[in-house]
Short mmCIF file of C-alpha atoms and ligand atoms in Angstrom, two decimals:
data_model
loop_
_atom_site.label_atom_id
_atom_site.label_comp_id
_atom_site.label_asym_id
_atom_site.label_seq_id
_atom_site.Cartn_x
_atom_site.Cartn_y
_atom_site.Cartn_z
CA MET A 360 -22.29 31.15 15.60
CA THR A 361 -19.69 33.97 15.04
CA THR A 362 -17.22 33.28 12.00
CA HIS A 363 -14.46 35.04 10.77
CA THR A 364 -12.94 35.20 7.13
CA VAL A 365 -9.48 34.34 6.37
CA LEU A 366 -8.12 36.90 3.68
CA ASN A 367 -4.90 35.74 1.80
CA PRO A 368 -3.10 38.55 2.87
CA ALA A 369 -0.80 38.89 -0.40
CA THR A 370 -4.23 39.55 -2.65
CA ALA A 371 -7.20 40.43 -0.17
CA GLN A 372 -8.95 37.28 -1.15
CA PRO A 373 -11.01 35.19 0.82
CA VAL A 374 -9.78 31.81 1.89
CA THR A 375 -12.02 30.35 4.18
CA GLU A 376 -14.51 30.51 6.99
CA VAL A 377 -13.45 29.79 10.36
CA PRO A 378 -16.27 29.30 13.72
CA LEU A 379 -15.03 31.49 16.52
CA ALA A 380 -15.71 29.77 20.04
CA SER A 381 -17.30 31.37 22.53
CA ALA A 382 -16.81 31.96 26.02
CA GLU A 383 -19.47 29.27 27.04
CA GLU A 384 -17.57 26.75 24.16
CA THR A 385 -14.36 27.76 25.22
CA ASP A 386 -15.40 26.76 29.40
CA VAL A 387 -16.42 23.02 28.00
CA LEU A 388 -13.21 22.28 26.35
CA ILE A 389 -10.82 23.88 29.00
CA GLU A 390 -12.80 21.57 31.55
CA ARG A 391 -12.38 18.96 29.36
CA ALA A 392 -8.57 19.12 29.26
CA ALA A 393 -8.64 19.49 32.70
CA GLU A 394 -10.02 15.92 32.75
CA ALA A 395 -8.01 14.58 30.39
CA PHE A 396 -5.06 15.73 32.72
CA PRO A 397 -4.72 12.90 35.53
CA ALA A 398 -4.77 10.25 32.76
CA TRP A 399 -1.69 12.08 30.67
CA ARG A 400 0.29 12.93 33.82
CA ASP A 401 0.20 9.33 34.73
CA VAL A 402 1.30 8.24 31.18
CA ALA A 403 4.44 5.95 31.56
CA PRO A 404 7.53 8.48 30.55
CA GLY A 405 8.47 6.53 27.51
CA GLU A 406 5.13 6.11 26.35
CA ARG A 407 4.48 9.73 26.61
CA ALA A 408 8.09 10.01 24.62
CA ARG A 409 6.94 7.56 22.00
CA LEU A 410 3.23 9.79 21.55
CA LEU A 411 5.31 12.94 21.12
CA ARG A 412 7.98 11.27 18.58
CA ALA A 413 4.68 9.81 16.83
CA PHE A 414 3.15 13.65 16.49
CA ALA A 415 6.40 14.64 15.09
CA ALA A 416 6.47 11.90 12.43
CA VAL A 417 2.73 12.78 11.54
CA VAL A 418 3.54 16.74 11.34
CA ASP A 419 6.70 15.63 9.12
CA ALA A 420 4.59 13.93 6.94
CA HIS A 421 2.33 16.84 6.32
CA VAL A 422 5.11 19.43 6.06
CA GLU A 423 4.28 20.74 2.66
CA GLU A 424 0.41 20.68 3.62
CA LEU A 425 1.11 22.91 6.58
CA ALA A 426 3.55 24.94 4.23
CA GLU A 427 1.16 25.63 1.54
CA LEU A 428 -1.64 26.84 4.13
CA GLU A 429 0.66 29.33 6.05
CA VAL A 430 1.69 30.54 2.88
CA ARG A 431 -2.18 31.44 2.02
CA ASN A 432 -3.17 32.20 5.44
CA ALA A 433 -0.10 34.54 6.53
CA GLY A 434 1.32 35.66 3.13
CA HIS A 435 4.93 33.48 4.46
CA THR A 436 7.29 32.66 1.47
CA LEU A 437 7.18 29.16 0.69
CA GLY A 438 10.97 28.82 2.28
CA ASN A 439 9.69 30.51 5.60
CA ALA A 440 6.77 27.96 5.66
CA ARG A 441 8.61 24.82 5.10
CA TRP A 442 11.14 25.75 7.71
CA GLU A 443 8.24 26.49 10.13
CA ALA A 444 6.45 23.45 9.97
CA GLY A 445 9.78 21.53 10.18
CA ASN A 446 10.03 23.57 13.25
CA VAL A 447 7.06 22.22 14.78
CA ARG A 448 8.29 18.78 14.00
CA ASP A 449 11.82 19.04 15.49
CA CYS A 450 10.61 20.83 18.29
CA LEU A 451 8.14 17.78 19.14
CA ASN A 452 11.64 15.30 18.78
CA TYR A 453 13.79 17.02 20.85
CA TYR A 454 11.02 17.45 23.73
CA SER A 455 10.19 13.58 23.19
CA ALA A 456 13.61 13.28 25.00
CA SER A 457 12.12 14.96 28.02
CA PRO A 458 9.65 12.81 29.81
CA GLU A 459 12.55 10.36 30.44
CA ARG A 460 14.50 13.27 31.87
CA LEU A 461 12.28 15.17 34.22
CA PHE A 462 14.81 14.68 37.09
CA GLY A 463 14.36 15.67 40.47
CA ARG A 464 17.20 16.30 43.15
CA GLN A 465 18.42 14.21 46.30
CA ILE A 466 19.62 17.14 49.01
CA PRO A 467 21.51 15.71 51.73
CA VAL A 468 19.50 16.28 55.13
CA PRO A 469 20.06 15.27 58.57
CA GLY A 470 17.45 12.32 59.83
CA GLY A 471 16.27 10.99 56.37
CA VAL A 472 16.42 12.24 52.69
CA ASP A 473 15.10 14.62 50.84
CA ILE A 474 14.10 14.47 47.16
CA THR A 475 12.61 16.79 44.81
CA PHE A 476 10.05 16.19 42.17
CA ARG A 477 9.06 17.92 38.98
CA GLU A 478 5.04 17.98 38.80
CA PRO A 479 3.14 19.08 35.97
CA LEU A 480 0.73 21.74 36.14
CA GLY A 481 -2.37 20.89 34.78
CA VAL A 482 -3.94 22.88 31.67
CA VAL A 483 -1.56 25.21 30.08
CA GLY A 484 -2.95 27.88 27.87
CA VAL A 485 -0.79 28.73 25.03
CA ILE A 486 -2.07 32.27 23.22
CA VAL A 487 -0.12 32.75 19.99
CA PRO A 488 0.34 36.01 17.53
CA TRP A 489 -0.25 35.84 13.79
CA ASN A 490 3.64 36.46 12.83
CA PHE A 491 4.57 33.01 13.06
CA PRO A 492 1.79 31.05 13.96
CA MET A 493 3.61 27.52 13.57
CA PRO A 494 6.85 27.94 15.49
CA ILE A 495 5.65 29.66 18.51
CA ALA A 496 2.81 27.40 19.01
CA GLY A 497 5.10 24.60 18.97
CA TRP A 498 7.42 26.59 21.21
CA GLY A 499 4.68 26.49 23.83
CA PHE A 500 2.58 22.96 23.34
CA ALA A 501 6.01 20.57 22.92
CA PRO A 502 7.46 21.03 26.02
CA ALA A 503 4.25 21.71 27.66
CA LEU A 504 2.67 18.23 26.72
CA ALA A 505 6.56 16.49 27.31
CA ALA A 506 6.04 17.56 31.04
CA GLY A 507 2.62 15.95 31.43
CA ASN A 508 0.61 18.85 30.95
CA THR A 509 -2.63 19.01 28.92
CA VAL A 510 -2.42 22.04 26.38
CA VAL A 511 -5.48 24.29 24.98
CA LEU A 512 -4.21 26.60 22.38
CA LYS A 513 -5.49 29.78 20.77
CA PRO A 514 -4.28 30.92 17.69
CA ALA A 515 -4.44 34.43 16.73
CA GLU A 516 -7.76 35.08 15.03
CA LEU A 517 -6.15 36.17 11.56
CA THR A 518 -4.19 33.00 11.57
CA PRO A 519 -5.76 29.81 12.65
CA LEU A 520 -5.43 27.48 9.90
CA THR A 521 -2.09 25.78 10.52
CA ALA A 522 -2.89 25.35 14.35
CA ILE A 523 -6.45 23.69 13.44
CA ARG A 524 -4.62 21.25 11.27
CA ILE A 525 -1.73 20.62 14.02
CA GLY A 526 -4.77 19.83 16.29
CA GLU A 527 -6.14 16.98 13.78
CA LEU A 528 -2.87 15.73 13.55
CA ALA A 529 -2.17 15.21 17.13
CA VAL A 530 -5.24 13.16 17.21
CA GLU A 531 -3.97 11.24 14.05
CA ALA A 532 -0.61 10.88 15.93
CA GLY A 533 -2.64 8.99 18.98
CA LEU A 534 -2.82 11.92 21.65
CA PRO A 535 -5.90 11.01 23.63
CA GLU A 536 -8.78 13.14 23.69
CA GLY A 537 -8.63 16.47 25.24
CA VAL A 538 -4.56 16.19 25.76
CA PHE A 539 -4.00 18.76 22.91
CA THR A 540 -7.20 21.02 21.96
CA VAL A 541 -6.78 23.89 19.22
CA ILE A 542 -9.54 26.25 20.06
CA PRO A 543 -10.02 29.06 17.19
CA GLY A 544 -11.18 33.01 18.61
CA LYS A 545 -11.07 36.19 19.98
CA GLY A 546 -8.42 36.69 22.27
CA SER A 547 -11.07 39.01 24.20
CA VAL A 548 -12.95 35.88 24.77
CA VAL A 549 -11.18 32.56 24.45
CA GLY A 550 -7.55 34.33 25.40
CA GLN A 551 -9.37 35.90 28.21
CA ARG A 552 -11.00 32.83 29.72
CA PHE A 553 -7.76 31.13 29.45
CA VAL A 554 -6.49 34.07 31.96
CA GLU A 555 -9.98 33.81 34.08
CA HIS A 556 -10.53 29.68 34.28
CA PRO A 557 -9.33 28.49 37.16
CA ALA A 558 -8.26 25.35 35.82
CA VAL A 559 -5.88 26.90 33.31
CA ARG A 560 -2.52 27.00 35.80
CA LYS A 561 -0.17 28.39 33.26
CA ILE A 562 -0.39 31.06 30.28
CA CYS A 563 2.17 31.15 27.63
CA PHE A 564 1.71 34.17 25.65
CA THR A 565 3.45 35.53 22.64
CA GLY A 566 2.27 38.63 21.39
CA SER A 567 2.46 42.76 22.18
CA THR A 568 3.74 44.34 25.13
CA GLU A 569 0.19 46.06 25.86
CA VAL A 570 -1.71 42.89 25.92
CA GLY A 571 1.03 40.77 27.74
CA LYS A 572 0.99 43.63 30.69
CA GLN A 573 -3.02 43.16 30.72
CA ILE A 574 -2.80 38.88 30.56
CA MET A 575 0.18 39.34 33.59
CA ALA A 576 -2.36 41.78 35.66
CA GLY A 577 -5.07 39.17 34.96
CA CYS A 578 -2.94 36.14 35.90
CA ALA A 579 -1.87 37.70 39.32
CA GLU A 580 -5.76 37.45 40.35
CA GLN A 581 -4.91 33.75 40.81
CA VAL A 582 -1.28 33.91 41.03
CA LYS A 583 -1.44 31.81 37.87
CA ARG A 584 2.11 30.93 36.26
CA VAL A 585 3.07 33.14 33.34
CA THR A 586 5.64 33.08 30.47
CA LEU A 587 5.42 36.43 27.93
CA GLU A 588 7.37 37.00 24.64
CA LEU A 589 6.31 40.43 23.84
CA GLY A 590 7.71 43.37 21.60
CA GLY A 591 11.27 44.15 20.50
CA LYS A 592 13.12 47.22 18.62
CA SER A 593 16.50 45.16 18.47
CA ALA A 594 19.79 46.55 17.34
CA ASN A 595 22.11 45.57 14.91
CA ILE A 596 25.62 47.04 15.83
CA VAL A 597 28.11 47.37 12.90
CA PHE A 598 31.58 48.12 13.73
CA ALA A 599 34.07 49.70 11.24
CA ASP A 600 36.38 46.35 11.83
CA ALA A 601 33.34 44.41 10.54
CA ASP A 602 33.32 42.64 6.74
CA ILE A 603 31.06 45.35 5.72
CA ALA A 604 30.25 43.64 2.73
CA ARG A 605 28.82 40.66 4.46
CA ALA A 606 26.97 43.25 7.44
CA ALA A 607 25.00 44.99 4.15
CA ALA A 608 24.04 42.17 2.70
CA THR A 609 22.90 40.36 5.34
CA ALA A 610 21.22 43.61 7.36
CA PRO A 611 17.88 43.50 4.96
CA TYR A 612 17.06 39.92 5.61
CA ALA A 613 17.52 40.38 9.65
CA VAL A 614 14.55 43.05 9.57
CA PHE A 615 12.80 42.21 6.49
CA ASP A 616 11.86 38.47 6.47
CA ASN A 617 8.53 37.78 7.20
CA ALA A 618 7.95 41.23 6.30
CA GLY A 619 9.44 42.67 9.55
CA GLN A 620 6.65 41.51 11.21
CA ASP A 621 9.34 39.67 13.50
CA CYS A 622 9.74 40.49 17.33
CA CYS A 623 13.47 39.75 16.92
CA ALA A 624 13.60 42.02 13.65
CA ARG A 625 16.71 44.14 14.01
CA SER A 626 15.00 47.40 13.19
CA ARG A 627 17.29 49.70 14.19
CA ILE A 628 20.96 49.46 12.55
CA LEU A 629 23.86 51.49 14.23
CA VAL A 630 26.96 52.09 12.13
CA GLU A 631 30.13 52.95 13.08
CA ARG A 632 30.52 56.69 11.38
CA SER A 633 33.92 55.72 9.48
CA ALA A 634 31.97 53.03 7.63
CA TYR A 635 28.48 54.49 7.58
CA ASP A 636 28.69 55.64 3.69
CA GLU A 637 30.06 52.05 2.72
CA PHE A 638 27.81 50.48 4.44
CA LEU A 639 24.58 52.47 3.49
CA GLY A 640 25.76 52.29 -0.63
CA ARG A 641 26.05 48.34 0.20
CA LEU A 642 22.64 48.48 1.86
CA GLU A 643 20.75 50.54 -0.75
CA SER A 644 21.98 47.87 -3.69
CA ALA A 645 20.98 44.79 -1.22
CA VAL A 646 17.57 46.64 -0.33
CA LYS A 647 16.68 47.06 -4.15
CA GLY A 648 17.66 43.73 -5.15
CA MET A 649 15.27 42.03 -3.07
CA ARG A 650 12.70 39.80 -3.95
CA VAL A 651 9.30 41.10 -3.06
CA THR A 652 6.43 38.92 -4.87
CA ASP A 653 3.40 36.86 -4.15
CA PRO A 654 4.73 34.04 -2.35
CA GLY A 655 1.57 31.98 -3.55
CA SER A 656 2.62 32.24 -7.04
CA ASP A 657 6.53 32.66 -6.66
CA PRO A 658 8.08 29.96 -4.31
CA ASP A 659 11.59 32.13 -4.65
CA SER A 660 9.87 35.12 -3.06
CA GLU A 661 11.92 36.36 -0.29
CA MET A 662 9.29 38.83 1.20
CA GLY A 663 5.53 38.75 1.33
CA PRO A 664 2.96 41.07 2.43
CA LEU A 665 1.89 42.52 5.96
CA ILE A 666 -0.75 40.52 7.39
CA SER A 667 -3.70 42.74 7.30
CA ALA A 668 -5.08 46.09 5.87
CA GLN A 669 -4.63 46.98 9.50
CA GLN A 670 -1.31 46.35 9.88
CA LYS A 671 -0.63 48.21 6.54
CA ALA A 672 -2.36 51.30 7.94
CA THR A 673 0.19 51.12 11.16
CA VAL A 674 2.95 50.47 9.83
CA THR A 675 2.64 53.25 7.08
CA GLY A 676 1.59 55.43 9.79
CA TYR A 677 4.92 55.38 11.06
CA LEU A 678 6.01 56.44 7.77
CA ASP A 679 4.01 59.64 7.73
CA ASP A 680 6.71 61.82 9.75
CA VAL A 681 9.90 60.76 8.26
CA GLU A 682 11.56 60.98 5.19
CA VAL A 683 12.36 57.59 3.67
CA ALA A 684 15.92 57.22 2.31
CA PHE A 685 15.24 54.80 -0.49
CA SER A 686 13.27 51.34 -0.56
CA GLY A 687 12.71 48.02 -2.47
CA PRO A 688 10.41 46.83 -4.42
CA ALA A 689 6.51 45.69 -4.00
CA PRO A 690 3.98 44.11 -6.29
CA ASP A 691 1.16 45.66 -7.50
CA LEU A 692 -1.36 43.64 -5.87
CA ASP A 693 -4.49 44.18 -4.00
CA GLY A 694 -3.08 42.67 -1.07
CA PHE A 695 -1.46 44.31 2.05
CA TRP A 696 1.87 45.49 0.63
CA VAL A 697 4.15 47.89 1.92
CA PRO A 698 8.29 47.74 0.41
CA PRO A 699 11.23 47.21 2.39
CA THR A 700 12.16 50.80 3.56
CA VAL A 701 14.91 52.55 5.18
CA VAL A 702 15.00 55.63 6.88
CA LEU A 703 18.18 57.69 8.45
CA SER A 704 17.71 58.72 12.10
CA ASP A 705 19.76 61.12 13.68
CA ASP A 706 17.69 61.52 17.01
CA PRO A 707 17.01 58.64 19.45
CA ALA A 708 13.98 60.52 20.50
CA GLU A 709 12.27 60.07 16.95
CA ARG A 710 9.03 57.82 17.21
CA ILE A 711 10.48 55.73 13.84
CA TRP A 712 13.88 54.97 16.51
CA ARG A 713 11.90 53.93 19.46
CA ALA A 714 7.91 52.32 18.19
CA GLU A 715 7.97 48.79 17.45
CA VAL A 716 7.19 49.26 13.70
CA PHE A 717 6.38 45.63 13.26
CA GLY A 718 6.83 46.18 9.40
CA PRO A 719 9.48 46.46 6.80
CA VAL A 720 10.76 49.40 8.02
CA VAL A 721 14.43 49.98 9.33
CA ALA A 722 16.19 53.06 10.64
CA VAL A 723 20.02 53.43 10.30
CA MET A 724 22.04 55.75 13.11
CA PRO A 725 25.49 56.50 12.78
CA PHE A 726 27.84 56.10 15.91
CA ASP A 727 31.25 57.41 16.82
CA ASP A 728 32.41 54.69 19.59
CA GLU A 729 32.04 51.61 21.43
CA ALA A 730 30.37 52.97 24.49
CA GLU A 731 28.01 55.16 22.43
CA ALA A 732 26.83 52.30 20.56
CA VAL A 733 26.45 50.20 23.64
CA ARG A 734 24.26 53.80 24.76
CA LEU A 735 22.27 53.67 21.93
CA ALA A 736 21.45 49.76 21.89
CA ASN A 737 20.09 50.37 25.09
CA ASP A 738 18.12 53.16 24.85
CA THR A 739 14.85 51.45 24.48
CA GLU A 740 12.44 49.77 26.78
CA TYR A 741 12.51 46.84 24.66
CA GLY A 742 15.60 44.13 25.05
CA LEU A 743 14.70 40.76 23.05
CA SER A 744 17.40 40.39 20.39
CA GLY A 745 20.48 41.93 18.45
CA SER A 746 23.54 41.59 16.21
CA ILE A 747 26.93 42.77 16.57
CA PHE A 748 29.51 42.98 13.31
CA THR A 749 33.18 43.37 14.05
CA ARG A 750 36.30 41.31 13.74
CA ASP A 751 37.54 41.79 16.89
CA VAL A 752 36.27 39.05 19.25
CA GLY A 753 37.33 41.02 22.80
CA LYS A 754 34.81 43.78 21.49
CA ALA A 755 32.28 41.31 20.80
CA LEU A 756 32.29 40.14 24.08
CA ARG A 757 32.41 43.26 25.68
CA VAL A 758 29.54 44.60 23.73
CA ALA A 759 27.66 41.40 23.79
CA ARG A 760 27.77 41.32 27.81
CA GLY A 761 26.92 45.51 27.74
CA VAL A 762 23.84 45.28 25.56
CA GLU A 763 20.80 44.42 27.70
CA THR A 764 18.74 41.76 25.56
CA GLY A 765 18.25 38.20 25.80
CA ASN A 766 19.35 36.49 22.51
CA LEU A 767 22.68 38.15 20.39
CA SER A 768 24.47 37.31 17.50
CA VAL A 769 28.18 38.10 16.54
CA ASN A 770 28.38 38.19 12.62
CA SER A 771 25.32 36.69 11.95
CA HIS A 772 21.79 37.44 12.30
CA ALA A 773 21.04 33.92 13.58
CA ALA A 774 17.39 33.17 14.50
CA VAL A 775 15.75 31.31 17.56
CA ARG A 776 17.00 27.79 18.05
CA TYR A 777 14.47 25.16 19.84
CA TRP A 778 17.71 24.03 21.85
CA THR A 779 18.90 27.37 23.32
CA PRO A 780 16.93 29.37 25.66
CA PHE A 781 14.81 32.28 24.16
CA GLY A 782 13.14 35.10 25.90
CA GLY A 783 13.51 39.18 26.76
CA PHE A 784 15.04 41.53 29.05
CA LYS A 785 13.08 44.69 30.33
CA GLN A 786 9.70 44.78 28.40
CA SER A 787 10.39 42.05 25.94
CA GLY A 788 9.44 39.63 28.42
CA LEU A 789 9.20 37.61 31.36
CA GLY A 790 10.65 34.04 31.60
CA ARG A 791 12.47 32.14 28.99
CA GLU A 792 11.40 29.40 26.32
CA LEU A 793 13.11 26.72 24.64
CA GLY A 794 16.23 25.18 25.23
CA PRO A 795 16.78 21.66 27.63
CA ASP A 796 15.23 23.48 30.60
CA ALA A 797 12.12 24.68 28.85
CA PRO A 798 10.07 21.72 30.42
CA ASN A 799 10.73 22.70 33.91
CA ALA A 800 8.81 25.68 33.46
CA PHE A 801 5.85 23.74 32.91
CA THR A 802 6.30 21.83 36.21
CA GLU A 803 6.13 23.15 39.80
CA GLU A 804 9.31 21.77 41.88
CA LYS A 805 7.80 19.37 44.75
CA ASN A 806 10.32 18.73 47.91
CA VAL A 807 9.52 15.60 50.00
CA PHE A 808 11.61 14.75 52.98
CA ILE A 809 11.25 11.13 54.21
CA ALA A 810 12.54 10.20 57.99
CA SER A 811 14.69 7.53 58.12
CA ASP A 812 14.74 7.77 62.03
P1 NDP B 1079 -2.38 41.20 20.44
O1 NDP B 1079 -1.16 41.16 21.56
O2 NDP B 1079 -2.98 41.63 20.41
O3 NDP B 1079 -1.96 39.64 19.90
C1 NDP B 1079 -1.72 38.01 20.43
C2 NDP B 1079 -2.76 37.28 20.87
O4 NDP B 1079 -3.08 37.45 21.89
C3 NDP B 1079 -3.76 36.88 19.78
O5 NDP B 1079 -3.69 35.28 19.88
C4 NDP B 1079 -4.78 37.70 20.42
O6 NDP B 1079 -5.90 37.15 19.84
C5 NDP B 1079 -4.23 37.48 21.98
N1 NDP B 1079 -4.85 38.48 23.02
C6 NDP B 1079 -5.54 39.97 22.28
N2 NDP B 1079 -5.84 40.25 23.39
C7 NDP B 1079 -6.14 39.46 24.36
C8 NDP B 1079 -6.52 39.45 25.48
N3 NDP B 1079 -7.34 40.33 26.33
N4 NDP B 1079 -6.29 38.22 26.53
C9 NDP B 1079 -5.86 37.27 25.84
N5 NDP B 1079 -5.31 37.12 24.87
C10 NDP B 1079 -5.39 38.45 23.99
O7 NDP B 1079 -1.14 41.42 18.95
P2 NDP B 1079 -1.73 42.30 17.66
O8 NDP B 1079 -2.10 41.04 16.88
O9 NDP B 1079 -2.98 42.95 17.96
O10 NDP B 1079 -0.41 42.86 16.89
C11 NDP B 1079 -0.37 43.91 17.82
C12 NDP B 1079 1.08 44.62 17.50
O11 NDP B 1079 1.62 43.71 18.56
C13 NDP B 1079 1.93 44.60 16.29
O12 NDP B 1079 1.99 45.68 15.63
C14 NDP B 1079 3.32 44.05 17.18
O13 NDP B 1079 4.12 45.34 17.22
C15 NDP B 1079 3.23 43.29 18.45
N6 NDP B 1079 3.07 42.08 18.32
C16 NDP B 1079 4.38 40.97 18.73
C17 NDP B 1079 4.33 39.95 18.18
C18 NDP B 1079 5.73 39.15 19.06
O14 NDP B 1079 6.20 38.10 18.64
N7 NDP B 1079 6.48 39.95 20.05
C19 NDP B 1079 3.59 39.02 17.72
C20 NDP B 1079 2.41 40.15 17.20
C21 NDP B 1079 2.26 41.39 17.53
P3 NDP B 1079 -6.56 38.13 18.63
O15 NDP B 1079 -5.99 37.41 17.47
O16 NDP B 1079 -8.09 37.77 18.73
O17 NDP B 1079 -6.72 39.62 18.72
#
């Protein structure tokens, strides 16, 4: 049996060994999920709701344990990890209201009545990356289960521990066997089988744009449903009329949270030229004041390590051809540490301005007017997130409508909320997750005409 050695990224020390499923084992578990589907589909809506609430309650009772696991496995700060485990609970509670609200429609037609039903798909395959193992899993499995599907979930090879535990908690909460199955393994094996196995009727993928494209192409073979949440290179646009102190004090957390390993990271900062010097001065103090420490020994750590030696090499590789303006601290430990780093950019063609670095590196560029800010913000293949800082509400609205991105915050860097839709424009993704309509994305709409004559 092949195994993966999970490392603590803060120290590079081994945590545990996790067995990796083979293609054959994956097929067996997918087929079990397919067998469990008809009974789960037929569970009365109120009972399915009760089971999801019970699942949420069991997760709630284990928030601290899950958070500690994530600190060790992913190097997340304790505050973030607690929020992430709580987010799984909240997401389950939110979607526990859905089974009783999967409404169809009644459409006027002559000679009878036309009604629609929301039918679950069958087995849904959720493929999760390593950057936010718990919330990203929950955003897929909670609405999928609520809609009456069974779920197979593949955590990232690097970060399987919380998903494995959440799978056990589902059984403890009373979910029937085969309804929710966590399958640790390699993307090229387990993930690939999700795409190829005909019993899997939808893939809900979060990860790199490159793998997302491969999955979309693979799904085309069976016209398999697919939702893709992919990369980003989001802009934080700061106008001169904004509260510059607030914009500069919050900007580091909008990009260096989770050590920059965040698809919504505001990794390009655009600052109106007349406020540029003031903003940079304040940004420098904020970045140098960040608390970058081992989250395993400092519960107040604000930024931890990168996930792996490979990710560290990728991120530092982007710094080879640029001049660093200033950086924050990083501890002298054996783990995968990169300090929060600020680069000044004056050419939108530069690699550092265009590529999704997925690490604690931000590029700052001045702009002269509103039109230029929107043009520069949109000059990217991505379109996931972004922020706008201004005191002019009209300008905020104009710019918000002009920026081609799925999720924007004004005078804030608000993160993803489970009760509002989330998804990307352009190469940042396909489809929407979360929000009140999310369970519909895990159904087909069936149209039934009943003749009255
Ligand atoms: P990937 O896209 O490779 O991984 C995401 C998930 O997909 C993992 O569970 C992975 O499994 C799985 N996977 C990989 N290949 C396949 C495949 N052929 N079929 C099915 N599933 C597959 O991201 P990486 O972890 O390699 O990160 C690389 C870069 O991607 C980062 O540097 C960052 O730029 C970006 N990224 C973006 C994320 C986002 O939230 N938008 C999240 C993570 C990464 P396994 O773990 O075994 O590789």
